[in-house]
Every structure is written in C-alpha cells, then in structure tokens.
C-alpha cells in the first residue's frame, strides 16, 4: 500500500491509497470462494464453476465490489495511522481505479481536528448563581413526590379533561381509505402529553365514555412516512375509559409513607437539605457551562461540516440507546412523534456544534496550561469505571489497550481544564 495526503480547505484532507494489483486479485479470489456455492451453471456441479469461467461469462466485475471492500477494510486503518492526521469524521470513499491486473486506487476525504486559537480563558466574568432554597422549591418537590405516589382512579361521571389517562379505540383514514399503522385498540393515552400528532389529544377533551367521534388532524410536512406527510387524516375513535390522577394528602402519614421521617415538618427539613445540595451541584454545572460558552466566544476555530455530521450521528445513536431502555425503537419514536431523522439532525446541530467547540477549547486550555495526567490519576479513573461496570479493577486494566488509556487520559485532562477555568471565573 502507498499513501499520499492532500490538505484541503476548511480542515479537510484527501488521502489517496494505492493497493497493489495482486492484493485486488486476491480480494476477487476471496469473493469467488465466498460466493461460488451460489452459482449454478449447466455442465458444472453447483459450487464447482471455475472462477475464470465465471469471469469470462459474466465479466470480472462480478467480484469487484467485494474485492474493493476487502482492500479498503485492510488498508484504511493503516492509512489513517500513516497519515499522521487527527481524523474526526467518517471517510467519504471514492474509487479512482478498479480493474483486474491494475492497482486498486481509492480516495478517502476526511475532516481533520481544527486548530484552536484561544482568547481569554481565565478570570471570565459571569453572573452569580443563586443557590437559595425557597418555599416554592420545597412545594414543587412535595408535589412531584405526590405525583409519584398518585393513584389512577376510574371516573364515569364526567367527560375527559387534560391530564386524564384515557383508553380508546381508533382507526385512521386518508381520503376514506384506512392507512397502515393507523389503528389501535384499547390504547392508553395521557391527554396533554403531546404523544400524538397535531391536535389529536385536544379533540378528545370533553368526550365521555362510550362516545364515538371523529378526530381531524394533518400530518406534518416532514413526517417520516412520505405517503402520509402533509395530508389531512380522519380518525374514527371510541372512548372506552377515563382515569384521573388522585394525589395523596400532604400530612404526617404521607411523610412516613414516602420517607424515614414521622412528621411532615421533618420531611420538609430533609427535602430542603437535599435541594440545597442539588442546587449547589446544578449551580456548579451551570457555572462551568457559562464559563465554557464565554471561552468559546473568545476563541477562533473553523469546524468542518463532516465533523458536525459525525457528532449528530453520535447524538442520534445515544438517543436511540436511551429509547431502547424504554422498550422503544427510534423508528417507533419517529412514527409516534411525527419527528423524522432529517428533522432530528437539523434540531441537533446547535448542540452538536457546542459539544465540539467545548471539547476543542478545553483540550486547547489543557495544552496551554501544560496540564499533566499522572498514572495515579489514570488508575483512580479506572477504579471508578470498574466500580460502575461491577468488575475487578485489575481485570479492567488488563482489557483496556493503550489507545483507550490515551483517550481516558485526555478526558481527565479536559476535566482538569474545566476545573481550572471554573475556579478562575469571577462571579459578579
């Protein structure tokens, strides 16, 4: 393999990788061996058709795609390392030359980590963050605890209202024709949760058990199912049940049920102390965020678009993972919410850009301050990780390679940079 690197504008680079002709031929042979049992040609037993016969009959291109993928898989990692570039995006691969008997040549266009020119990052001025716990804070915490211990009570003597949980049958139609995925039976829906599109839930308010009624909505223009996007729909519905949330009384019995305390006053005092700790922690995080935002404003950097796209993809994967814990797939979420992948990516861009810039400026601060990470720092972090994974620290340390250790050390250095700029900030 040979490599040439061309630096492009806006922190982009193009790697041109040349693979020897014999390696491409070997890739074609591997493809043939993997697929030969699928070929059935008169005069040959299945799986016994010679490679050269297939190439003459169908053209050598029959094995090109597999051979190309094999060559790319085997060489791109080495090319990344040999380039010496700090690559921060997926590669955009383009095949330049692909022909049996000739070198296989392809290019990989990538984003490179931008250089950061820091401005002021010490003595950043921010507004002082209030950590006082108010009576309103305590009341809100009590209400939240009441809601967590609330009961759902069936009601039959009134129509549905917001915050009720209703059970209904529905079937959706467009131009009088039922559409796939638009039917549900005994579906439980919290009115006001905005789980359904448009004004669907609002139109259930005021309906009584046993009522059969129509709900008219319009699917969003960017709805993921193209056949439904932007179209008006009619849902034929029947309300089967209504439940209201009944909160427990705030008294000493409530306090003893939800806590270790015998009286409501004791429970309130404990809540106040807990809220104080939480407010101080939140204030610390907010202070860090405000300081980092100011440092970003004071810095100069040029973020390549593919780097942003890679971050957005990572955020989508993180969100999908969170949904999976709730038993939902990302496709189900898109269907129920009316969101699309394109819209998600669009709304995620500001946060993706902030994440990238935050990381870059903090790495730059760590470098400017010559922040060092000792082996003790690394071992302490590995011990925390082992505890979180519920495994022996020594076993974890055996499993983690040098690249992972380098990445963890950089994370520790970034956190030290956060501590430095936060502690140096001035609260007015």
Tab-separated table of C-alpha atoms in Angstrom:
chain	number	residue	atom	x	y	z
A	1	UNK	CA	0.000	0.000	0.000
A	2	UNK	CA	1.153	3.529	-0.753
A	3	UNK	CA	-0.340	6.780	0.509
A	4	UNK	CA	-0.409	10.425	-0.499
A	5	UNK	CA	-2.065	13.136	1.591
A	6	UNK	CA	-3.531	16.356	0.208
A	7	UNK	CA	-4.569	19.071	2.653
A	8	UNK	CA	-7.775	20.772	1.580
A	9	UNK	CA	-9.546	23.932	2.731
A	10	UNK	CA	-11.581	24.198	5.941
A	11	UNK	CA	-9.720	21.470	7.823
A	12	UNK	CA	-10.380	18.765	5.264
A	13	UNK	CA	-7.885	16.324	3.781
A	14	UNK	CA	-7.848	13.770	0.978
A	15	UNK	CA	-5.984	10.503	1.387
A	16	UNK	CA	-5.161	8.669	-1.839
A	17	UNK	CA	-4.477	4.994	-1.149
A	18	UNK	CA	-2.941	2.721	-3.783
A	19	UNK	CA	-3.269	-1.043	-3.281
A	20	UNK	CA	-1.065	-3.478	-5.278
A	21	UNK	CA	-2.794	-5.268	-8.156
A	22	UNK	CA	-2.090	-8.685	-6.637
A	23	UNK	CA	-3.966	-7.684	-3.451
A	24	UNK	CA	-7.018	-6.728	-5.511
A	25	UNK	CA	-6.804	-10.064	-7.358
A	26	UNK	CA	-6.611	-11.839	-4.009
A	27	UNK	CA	-9.745	-9.972	-2.946
A	28	UNK	CA	-11.522	-11.195	-6.089
A	29	UNK	CA	-10.456	-14.752	-5.283
A	30	UNK	CA	-11.806	-14.400	-1.730
A	31	UNK	CA	-15.093	-13.134	-3.144
A	32	UNK	CA	-15.278	-16.109	-5.510
A	33	UNK	CA	-14.632	-18.617	-2.705
A	34	UNK	CA	-17.312	-16.981	-0.579
A	35	UNK	CA	-19.934	-16.964	-3.322
A	36	UNK	CA	-19.107	-19.966	-5.504
A	37	UNK	CA	-21.757	-22.216	-3.943
A	38	UNK	CA	-24.450	-19.789	-5.112
A	39	UNK	CA	-23.611	-20.144	-8.817
A	40	UNK	CA	-25.498	-22.713	-10.872
A	41	UNK	CA	-24.206	-23.188	-14.443
A	42	UNK	CA	-25.200	-26.035	-16.816
A	43	UNK	CA	-22.346	-28.532	-17.199
A	44	UNK	CA	-20.893	-27.851	-13.766
A	45	UNK	CA	-21.770	-29.171	-10.351
A	46	UNK	CA	-23.078	-26.460	-8.047
A	47	UNK	CA	-20.197	-24.750	-6.329
A	48	UNK	CA	-17.652	-26.150	-8.813
A	49	UNK	CA	-17.800	-23.474	-11.514
A	50	UNK	CA	-14.218	-22.191	-12.032
A	51	UNK	CA	-13.569	-18.524	-11.289
A	52	UNK	CA	-12.098	-17.832	-14.749
A	53	UNK	CA	-15.203	-19.343	-16.422
A	54	UNK	CA	-17.479	-17.037	-14.392
A	55	UNK	CA	-15.337	-14.030	-15.246
A	56	UNK	CA	-15.494	-14.847	-18.968
A	57	UNK	CA	-19.231	-15.483	-18.838
A	58	UNK	CA	-20.279	-12.542	-16.669
A	59	UNK	CA	-17.228	-10.287	-16.590
A	60	UNK	CA	-14.616	-9.901	-13.835
A	61	UNK	CA	-16.734	-7.026	-12.453
A	62	UNK	CA	-18.751	-9.774	-10.777
A	63	UNK	CA	-16.188	-9.806	-7.948
A	64	UNK	CA	-15.077	-6.165	-7.975
A	65	UNK	CA	-17.323	-4.830	-5.189
A	66	UNK	CA	-16.308	-7.473	-2.666
A	67	UNK	CA	-12.644	-7.119	-3.626
A	68	UNK	CA	-12.821	-3.327	-3.276
A	69	UNK	CA	-14.461	-3.530	0.149
A	70	UNK	CA	-11.855	-6.038	1.254
A	71	UNK	CA	-8.968	-3.836	0.110
A	72	UNK	CA	-10.459	-0.766	1.786
A	73	UNK	CA	-11.071	-2.630	5.059
A	74	UNK	CA	-7.495	-3.923	5.103
A	75	UNK	CA	-5.751	-0.657	4.224
A	76	UNK	CA	-7.754	2.306	5.503
A	77	UNK	CA	-6.811	1.863	9.171
A	78	UNK	CA	-3.107	1.733	8.293
A	79	UNK	CA	-3.522	4.740	6.002
A	80	UNK	CA	-5.124	6.752	8.815
A	81	UNK	CA	-2.217	5.963	11.117
A	82	UNK	CA	0.442	6.599	8.463
A	83	UNK	CA	-1.113	9.947	7.536
A	84	UNK	CA	-0.424	11.344	10.999
A	85	UNK	CA	-3.699	13.260	10.811
A	86	UNK	CA	-6.125	13.608	13.694
A	87	UNK	CA	-9.190	12.456	11.749
A	88	UNK	CA	-12.562	13.417	13.271
A	89	UNK	CA	-15.148	12.190	10.764
A	90	UNK	CA	-16.134	9.183	8.751
A	91	UNK	CA	-14.316	8.960	5.451
A	92	UNK	CA	-16.061	9.722	2.178
A	93	UNK	CA	-14.702	6.975	-0.073
A	94	UNK	CA	-14.361	7.354	-3.838
A	95	UNK	CA	-12.892	4.650	-6.094
A	96	UNK	CA	-10.435	6.075	-8.637
A	97	UNK	CA	-9.256	2.894	-10.352
A	98	UNK	CA	-10.701	-0.600	-10.159
A	99	UNK	CA	-9.679	-3.127	-12.792
A	100	UNK	CA	-8.252	-6.628	-12.650
A	101	UNK	CA	-4.499	-6.616	-13.240
A	102	UNK	CA	-4.139	-2.961	-12.207
A	103	UNK	CA	-3.512	-1.244	-8.899
A	104	UNK	CA	-6.669	-0.530	-6.923
A	105	UNK	CA	-6.775	3.180	-6.108
A	106	UNK	CA	-9.270	4.977	-3.898
A	107	UNK	CA	-9.508	8.265	-2.036
A	108	UNK	CA	-10.790	8.970	1.465
A	109	UNK	CA	-11.901	12.539	2.139
A	110	UNK	CA	-11.901	13.273	5.865
A	111	UNK	CA	-12.270	16.096	8.367
A	112	UNK	CA	-9.209	16.913	10.466
A	113	UNK	CA	-9.342	18.227	14.028
A	114	UNK	CA	-9.224	22.038	13.795
A	115	UNK	CA	-6.573	24.167	15.415
A	116	UNK	CA	-7.915	26.463	18.152
A	117	UNK	CA	-6.704	29.984	18.821
A	118	UNK	CA	-7.629	30.729	22.414
A	119	UNK	CA	-8.696	34.138	23.659
A	120	UNK	CA	-9.164	34.933	27.334
A	121	UNK	CA	-9.989	31.863	29.376
A	122	UNK	CA	-9.026	32.877	32.929
A	123	UNK	CA	-10.938	35.382	35.022
A	124	UNK	CA	-14.101	35.008	32.972
A	125	UNK	CA	-16.907	37.131	34.476
A	126	UNK	CA	-20.350	35.603	34.953
A	127	UNK	CA	-23.497	36.417	36.910
A	128	UNK	CA	-23.614	34.913	40.401
A	129	UNK	CA	-25.879	31.879	40.505
A	130	UNK	CA	-28.427	31.753	43.334
A	131	UNK	CA	-28.444	28.525	45.357
A	132	UNK	CA	-31.034	29.531	47.982
A	133	UNK	CA	-33.827	27.006	48.509
A	134	UNK	CA	-37.204	28.765	48.540
A	135	UNK	CA	-40.568	27.691	49.891
A	136	UNK	CA	-41.689	27.344	46.254
A	137	UNK	CA	-38.857	24.880	45.646
A	138	UNK	CA	-39.993	22.750	48.581
A	139	UNK	CA	-43.630	22.883	47.458
A	140	UNK	CA	-42.625	21.783	43.948
A	141	UNK	CA	-40.620	18.872	45.365
A	142	UNK	CA	-43.559	17.832	47.517
A	143	UNK	CA	-45.914	17.987	44.535
A	144	UNK	CA	-43.528	15.845	42.496
A	145	UNK	CA	-43.456	13.272	45.302
A	146	UNK	CA	-47.251	13.361	45.458
A	147	UNK	CA	-47.441	12.678	41.713
A	148	UNK	CA	-45.035	9.748	42.034
A	149	UNK	CA	-47.308	8.268	44.689
A	150	UNK	CA	-50.576	9.182	42.988
A	151	UNK	CA	-53.331	6.694	42.162
A	152	UNK	CA	-55.212	6.392	38.898
A	153	UNK	CA	-58.920	6.351	39.691
A	154	UNK	CA	-61.504	5.329	37.066
A	155	UNK	CA	-64.165	8.018	36.551
A	156	UNK	CA	-67.520	7.669	34.830
A	157	UNK	CA	-69.462	10.755	35.874
A	158	UNK	CA	-67.714	13.391	33.768
A	159	UNK	CA	-66.120	13.956	30.350
A	160	UNK	CA	-62.376	13.619	29.746
A	161	UNK	CA	-60.131	16.553	30.582
A	162	UNK	CA	-56.437	17.365	30.218
A	163	UNK	CA	-54.123	15.220	32.372
A	164	UNK	CA	-56.577	12.315	32.317
A	165	UNK	CA	-55.433	8.948	31.049
A	166	UNK	CA	-57.933	7.650	28.522
A	167	UNK	CA	-58.383	4.291	26.845
A	168	UNK	CA	-59.632	4.436	23.271
A	169	UNK	CA	-60.036	2.599	20.003
A	170	UNK	CA	-59.104	4.455	16.825
A	171	UNK	CA	-58.591	3.930	13.124
A	172	UNK	CA	-57.131	6.475	10.718
A	173	UNK	CA	-58.299	7.208	7.175
A	174	UNK	CA	-56.982	9.367	4.341
A	175	UNK	CA	-59.453	10.150	1.565
A	176	UNK	CA	-61.721	7.487	3.060
A	177	UNK	CA	-59.091	4.742	2.917
A	178	UNK	CA	-57.580	3.212	6.085
A	179	UNK	CA	-53.796	3.500	6.192
A	180	UNK	CA	-51.236	1.117	7.650
A	181	UNK	CA	-50.228	1.747	11.261
A	182	UNK	CA	-53.235	3.982	11.919
A	183	UNK	CA	-55.272	1.574	14.042
A	184	UNK	CA	-55.240	0.929	17.768
A	185	UNK	CA	-57.455	-0.849	20.282
A	186	UNK	CA	-57.720	-0.010	23.988
A	187	UNK	CA	-54.807	2.360	23.535
A	188	UNK	CA	-53.844	4.235	26.710
A	189	UNK	CA	-53.114	7.914	26.167
A	190	UNK	CA	-52.300	10.735	28.594
A	191	UNK	CA	-54.166	13.820	27.422
A	192	UNK	CA	-51.775	16.744	27.175
A	193	UNK	CA	-48.707	14.552	26.733
A	194	UNK	CA	-48.451	15.528	23.049
A	195	UNK	CA	-47.688	11.920	22.208
A	196	UNK	CA	-49.926	12.114	19.131
A	197	UNK	CA	-49.656	14.480	16.191
A	198	UNK	CA	-51.309	17.870	15.767
A	199	UNK	CA	-54.449	18.455	17.894
A	200	UNK	CA	-55.413	14.792	18.300
A	201	UNK	CA	-55.433	14.829	22.107
A	202	UNK	CA	-57.210	18.203	22.378
A	203	UNK	CA	-60.142	16.817	20.398
A	204	UNK	CA	-60.682	14.028	22.960
A	205	UNK	CA	-61.173	16.559	25.771
A	206	UNK	CA	-64.888	16.846	26.579
A	207	UNK	CA	-65.783	13.373	25.317
A	208	UNK	CA	-67.457	10.818	27.611
A	209	UNK	CA	-67.100	7.056	27.966
A	210	UNK	CA	-68.873	5.296	25.118
A	211	UNK	CA	-68.733	8.305	22.804
A	212	UNK	CA	-67.861	7.597	19.195
A	213	UNK	CA	-66.421	10.605	17.400
A	214	UNK	CA	-64.135	11.807	14.616
A	215	UNK	CA	-60.754	13.461	15.123
A	216	UNK	CA	-59.375	15.521	12.241
A	217	UNK	CA	-55.640	16.163	12.066
A	218	UNK	CA	-52.970	16.939	9.485
A	219	UNK	CA	-49.699	15.052	9.333
A	220	UNK	CA	-46.550	17.232	9.401
A	221	UNK	CA	-44.983	18.087	6.037
A	222	UNK	CA	-41.772	16.330	7.108
A	223	UNK	CA	-43.492	13.225	8.511
A	224	UNK	CA	-41.259	10.176	8.083
A	225	UNK	CA	-43.906	8.191	6.172
A	226	UNK	CA	-43.877	10.046	2.864
A	227	UNK	CA	-47.288	8.711	1.854
A	228	UNK	CA	-48.789	10.492	4.905
A	229	UNK	CA	-46.677	13.652	5.028
A	230	UNK	CA	-48.705	16.852	4.833
A	231	UNK	CA	-52.013	15.038	4.345
A	232	UNK	CA	-55.219	15.588	6.338
A	233	UNK	CA	-56.461	12.471	8.136
A	234	UNK	CA	-59.662	11.464	9.876
A	235	UNK	CA	-59.548	9.154	12.872
A	236	UNK	CA	-62.715	7.345	13.918
A	237	UNK	CA	-62.486	6.974	17.681
A	238	UNK	CA	-64.353	5.410	20.565
A	239	UNK	CA	-63.639	6.365	24.176
A	240	UNK	CA	-63.591	3.251	26.366
A	241	UNK	CA	-62.367	4.567	29.700
A	242	UNK	CA	-61.174	7.557	31.695
A	243	UNK	CA	-58.841	7.642	34.693
A	244	UNK	CA	-57.894	10.676	36.740
A	245	UNK	CA	-54.839	11.129	38.884
A	246	UNK	CA	-55.596	11.383	42.590
A	247	UNK	CA	-52.838	12.893	44.736
A	248	UNK	CA	-52.325	11.743	48.343
A	249	UNK	CA	-52.918	14.238	51.172
A	250	UNK	CA	-49.896	16.148	52.441
A	251	UNK	CA	-49.766	15.126	56.092
A	252	UNK	CA	-47.678	13.178	58.580
A	253	UNK	CA	-48.970	9.862	57.222
A	254	UNK	CA	-47.759	10.824	53.751
A	255	UNK	CA	-44.327	11.757	55.142
A	256	UNK	CA	-43.964	8.439	56.953
A	257	UNK	CA	-45.051	6.527	53.845
A	258	UNK	CA	-42.519	8.127	51.480
A	259	UNK	CA	-39.605	8.756	53.837
A	260	UNK	CA	-37.908	7.689	57.052
A	261	UNK	CA	-39.470	10.578	58.949
A	262	UNK	CA	-42.566	10.562	61.166
A	263	UNK	CA	-43.774	14.093	60.528
A	264	UNK	CA	-44.270	16.314	57.503
A	265	UNK	CA	-42.133	19.061	59.040
A	266	UNK	CA	-39.180	16.691	59.458
A	267	UNK	CA	-39.617	15.524	55.884
A	268	UNK	CA	-39.670	19.146	54.641
A	269	UNK	CA	-36.429	19.898	56.502
A	270	UNK	CA	-34.783	16.903	54.866
A	271	UNK	CA	-36.105	17.951	51.453
A	272	UNK	CA	-34.644	21.423	51.971
A	273	UNK	CA	-31.207	19.971	52.750
A	274	UNK	CA	-31.398	17.655	49.730
A	275	UNK	CA	-32.494	20.504	47.468
A	276	UNK	CA	-29.621	22.648	48.748
A	277	UNK	CA	-27.095	20.005	47.723
A	278	UNK	CA	-28.798	19.643	44.328
A	279	UNK	CA	-28.922	23.407	43.736
A	280	UNK	CA	-25.236	23.753	44.554
A	281	UNK	CA	-24.395	20.915	42.169
A	282	UNK	CA	-26.609	22.424	39.445
A	283	UNK	CA	-25.016	25.831	40.043
A	284	UNK	CA	-21.560	24.308	39.631
A	285	UNK	CA	-22.607	22.742	36.329
A	286	UNK	CA	-24.257	25.958	35.139
A	287	UNK	CA	-21.165	27.954	36.087
A	288	UNK	CA	-18.999	25.571	34.082
A	289	UNK	CA	-21.346	25.856	31.107
A	290	UNK	CA	-21.411	29.677	31.230
A	291	UNK	CA	-17.627	29.902	31.534
A	292	UNK	CA	-17.027	27.462	28.660
A	293	UNK	CA	-19.507	29.371	26.471
A	294	UNK	CA	-17.545	32.580	27.116
A	295	UNK	CA	-14.259	30.849	26.274
A	296	UNK	CA	-15.798	29.575	23.029
A	297	UNK	CA	-16.865	33.151	22.185
A	298	UNK	CA	-13.309	34.354	22.785
A	299	UNK	CA	-11.702	31.585	20.704
A	300	UNK	CA	-11.286	31.109	16.961
A	301	UNK	CA	-11.737	27.780	15.169
A	302	UNK	CA	-13.099	26.526	11.865
A	303	UNK	CA	-15.270	23.437	12.301
A	304	UNK	CA	-15.558	21.205	9.187
A	305	UNK	CA	-19.090	20.137	8.279
A	306	UNK	CA	-18.349	16.361	8.322
A	307	UNK	CA	-17.181	16.702	11.939
A	308	UNK	CA	-20.570	18.194	12.849
A	309	UNK	CA	-22.389	15.445	10.946
A	310	UNK	CA	-20.422	12.768	12.798
A	311	UNK	CA	-21.353	14.360	16.140
A	312	UNK	CA	-25.028	14.495	15.147
A	313	UNK	CA	-24.964	10.808	14.219
A	314	UNK	CA	-23.450	10.044	17.621
A	315	UNK	CA	-26.220	12.036	19.329
A	316	UNK	CA	-28.855	10.122	17.360
A	317	UNK	CA	-27.293	6.823	18.426
A	318	UNK	CA	-27.231	7.976	22.061
A	319	UNK	CA	-30.913	8.940	21.869
A	320	UNK	CA	-31.811	5.611	20.261
A	321	UNK	CA	-29.985	3.822	23.090
A	322	UNK	CA	-31.994	5.768	25.691
A	323	UNK	CA	-35.237	4.875	23.908
A	324	UNK	CA	-34.278	1.198	23.881
A	325	UNK	CA	-34.240	1.240	27.697
A	326	UNK	CA	-37.909	2.274	27.499
A	327	UNK	CA	-38.722	-0.521	25.068
A	328	UNK	CA	-38.978	1.788	22.039
A	329	UNK	CA	-37.040	1.768	18.782
A	330	UNK	CA	-36.036	5.000	17.088
A	331	UNK	CA	-38.395	4.200	14.200
A	332	UNK	CA	-41.307	3.815	16.613
A	333	UNK	CA	-40.422	7.142	18.216
A	334	UNK	CA	-40.371	8.841	14.832
A	335	UNK	CA	-43.750	7.323	13.953
A	336	UNK	CA	-45.445	8.314	17.219
A	337	UNK	CA	-43.950	11.797	17.497
A	338	UNK	CA	-44.063	12.847	13.857
A	339	UNK	CA	-40.306	13.525	14.060
A	340	UNK	CA	-38.030	12.443	11.215
A	341	UNK	CA	-34.320	11.667	11.132
A	342	UNK	CA	-33.749	14.746	8.978
A	343	UNK	CA	-35.600	16.984	11.431
A	344	UNK	CA	-33.769	15.409	14.384
A	345	UNK	CA	-30.433	16.116	12.712
A	346	UNK	CA	-31.452	19.696	12.000
A	347	UNK	CA	-32.529	20.392	15.581
A	348	UNK	CA	-29.445	18.603	16.969
A	349	UNK	CA	-26.956	20.767	15.069
A	350	UNK	CA	-26.605	23.639	17.606
A	351	UNK	CA	-25.927	21.213	20.458
A	352	UNK	CA	-23.578	19.158	18.275
A	353	UNK	CA	-21.617	22.285	17.403
A	354	UNK	CA	-21.424	23.331	21.050
A	355	UNK	CA	-20.178	19.901	22.120
A	356	UNK	CA	-17.434	20.016	19.503
A	357	UNK	CA	-16.347	23.563	20.349
A	358	UNK	CA	-16.417	22.873	24.101
A	359	UNK	CA	-14.170	19.866	23.714
A	360	UNK	CA	-11.768	21.673	21.406
A	361	UNK	CA	-11.324	24.766	23.604
A	362	UNK	CA	-10.889	22.681	26.749
A	363	UNK	CA	-8.280	20.494	25.061
A	364	UNK	CA	-6.562	23.724	23.990
A	365	UNK	CA	-6.661	25.048	27.582
A	366	UNK	CA	-5.184	21.772	28.856
A	367	UNK	CA	-2.371	22.119	26.317
A	368	UNK	CA	-1.778	25.810	27.053
A	369	UNK	CA	-1.617	25.118	30.795
A	370	UNK	CA	0.588	22.038	30.357
A	371	UNK	CA	-1.913	20.008	32.339
A	372	UNK	CA	-0.471	16.576	33.051
A	373	UNK	CA	-2.277	13.368	33.901
A	374	UNK	CA	-0.370	11.018	36.175
A	375	UNK	CA	-0.609	7.249	36.371
A	376	UNK	CA	-2.329	7.730	39.733
A	377	UNK	CA	-4.973	9.892	38.000
A	378	UNK	CA	-5.472	7.199	35.385
A	379	UNK	CA	-5.690	4.386	37.947
A	380	UNK	CA	-8.192	6.344	40.017
A	381	UNK	CA	-10.407	6.813	36.956
A	382	UNK	CA	-10.083	3.144	36.004
A	383	UNK	CA	-11.107	2.180	39.544
A	384	UNK	CA	-14.260	4.314	39.174
A	385	UNK	CA	-15.001	2.708	35.815
A	386	UNK	CA	-14.523	-0.783	37.247
A	387	UNK	CA	-16.953	0.000	40.067
A	388	UNK	CA	-19.513	1.313	37.571
A	389	UNK	CA	-19.135	-1.828	35.428
A	390	UNK	CA	-19.184	-4.036	38.541
A	391	UNK	CA	-15.931	-5.753	37.692
A	392	UNK	CA	-12.480	-6.108	39.220
A	393	UNK	CA	-10.222	-3.118	38.559
A	394	UNK	CA	-7.234	-5.315	37.660
A	395	UNK	CA	-9.341	-7.176	35.107
A	396	UNK	CA	-10.481	-3.911	33.522
A	397	UNK	CA	-6.933	-2.647	33.332
A	398	UNK	CA	-5.915	-5.822	31.508
A	399	UNK	CA	-8.681	-5.359	28.949
A	400	UNK	CA	-8.031	-1.699	28.189
A	401	UNK	CA	-5.449	-1.063	25.469
A	402	UNK	CA	-3.034	1.806	25.077
A	403	UNK	CA	-5.326	3.762	22.738
A	404	UNK	CA	-8.162	3.572	25.268
A	405	UNK	CA	-5.818	4.673	28.054
A	406	UNK	CA	-4.682	7.619	25.951
A	407	UNK	CA	-8.301	8.619	25.371
A	408	UNK	CA	-9.132	8.349	29.079
A	409	UNK	CA	-6.100	10.460	29.958
A	410	UNK	CA	-7.284	13.144	27.545
A	411	UNK	CA	-10.731	13.070	29.189
A	412	UNK	CA	-9.100	13.571	32.592
A	413	UNK	CA	-7.019	16.458	31.252
A	414	UNK	CA	-10.174	18.079	29.852
A	415	UNK	CA	-11.918	17.765	33.230
A	416	UNK	CA	-8.899	19.368	34.912
A	417	UNK	CA	-9.163	22.195	32.398
A	418	UNK	CA	-12.857	22.593	33.304
A	419	UNK	CA	-11.956	22.813	36.998
A	420	UNK	CA	-9.254	25.376	36.242
A	421	UNK	CA	-11.398	27.792	34.216
A	422	UNK	CA	-14.398	27.402	36.555
A	423	UNK	CA	-12.362	28.124	39.690
A	424	UNK	CA	-10.696	31.091	37.981
A	425	UNK	CA	-14.032	32.642	36.973
A	426	UNK	CA	-15.332	35.763	38.705
A	427	UNK	CA	-18.943	35.853	39.868
A	428	UNK	CA	-20.412	39.344	39.875
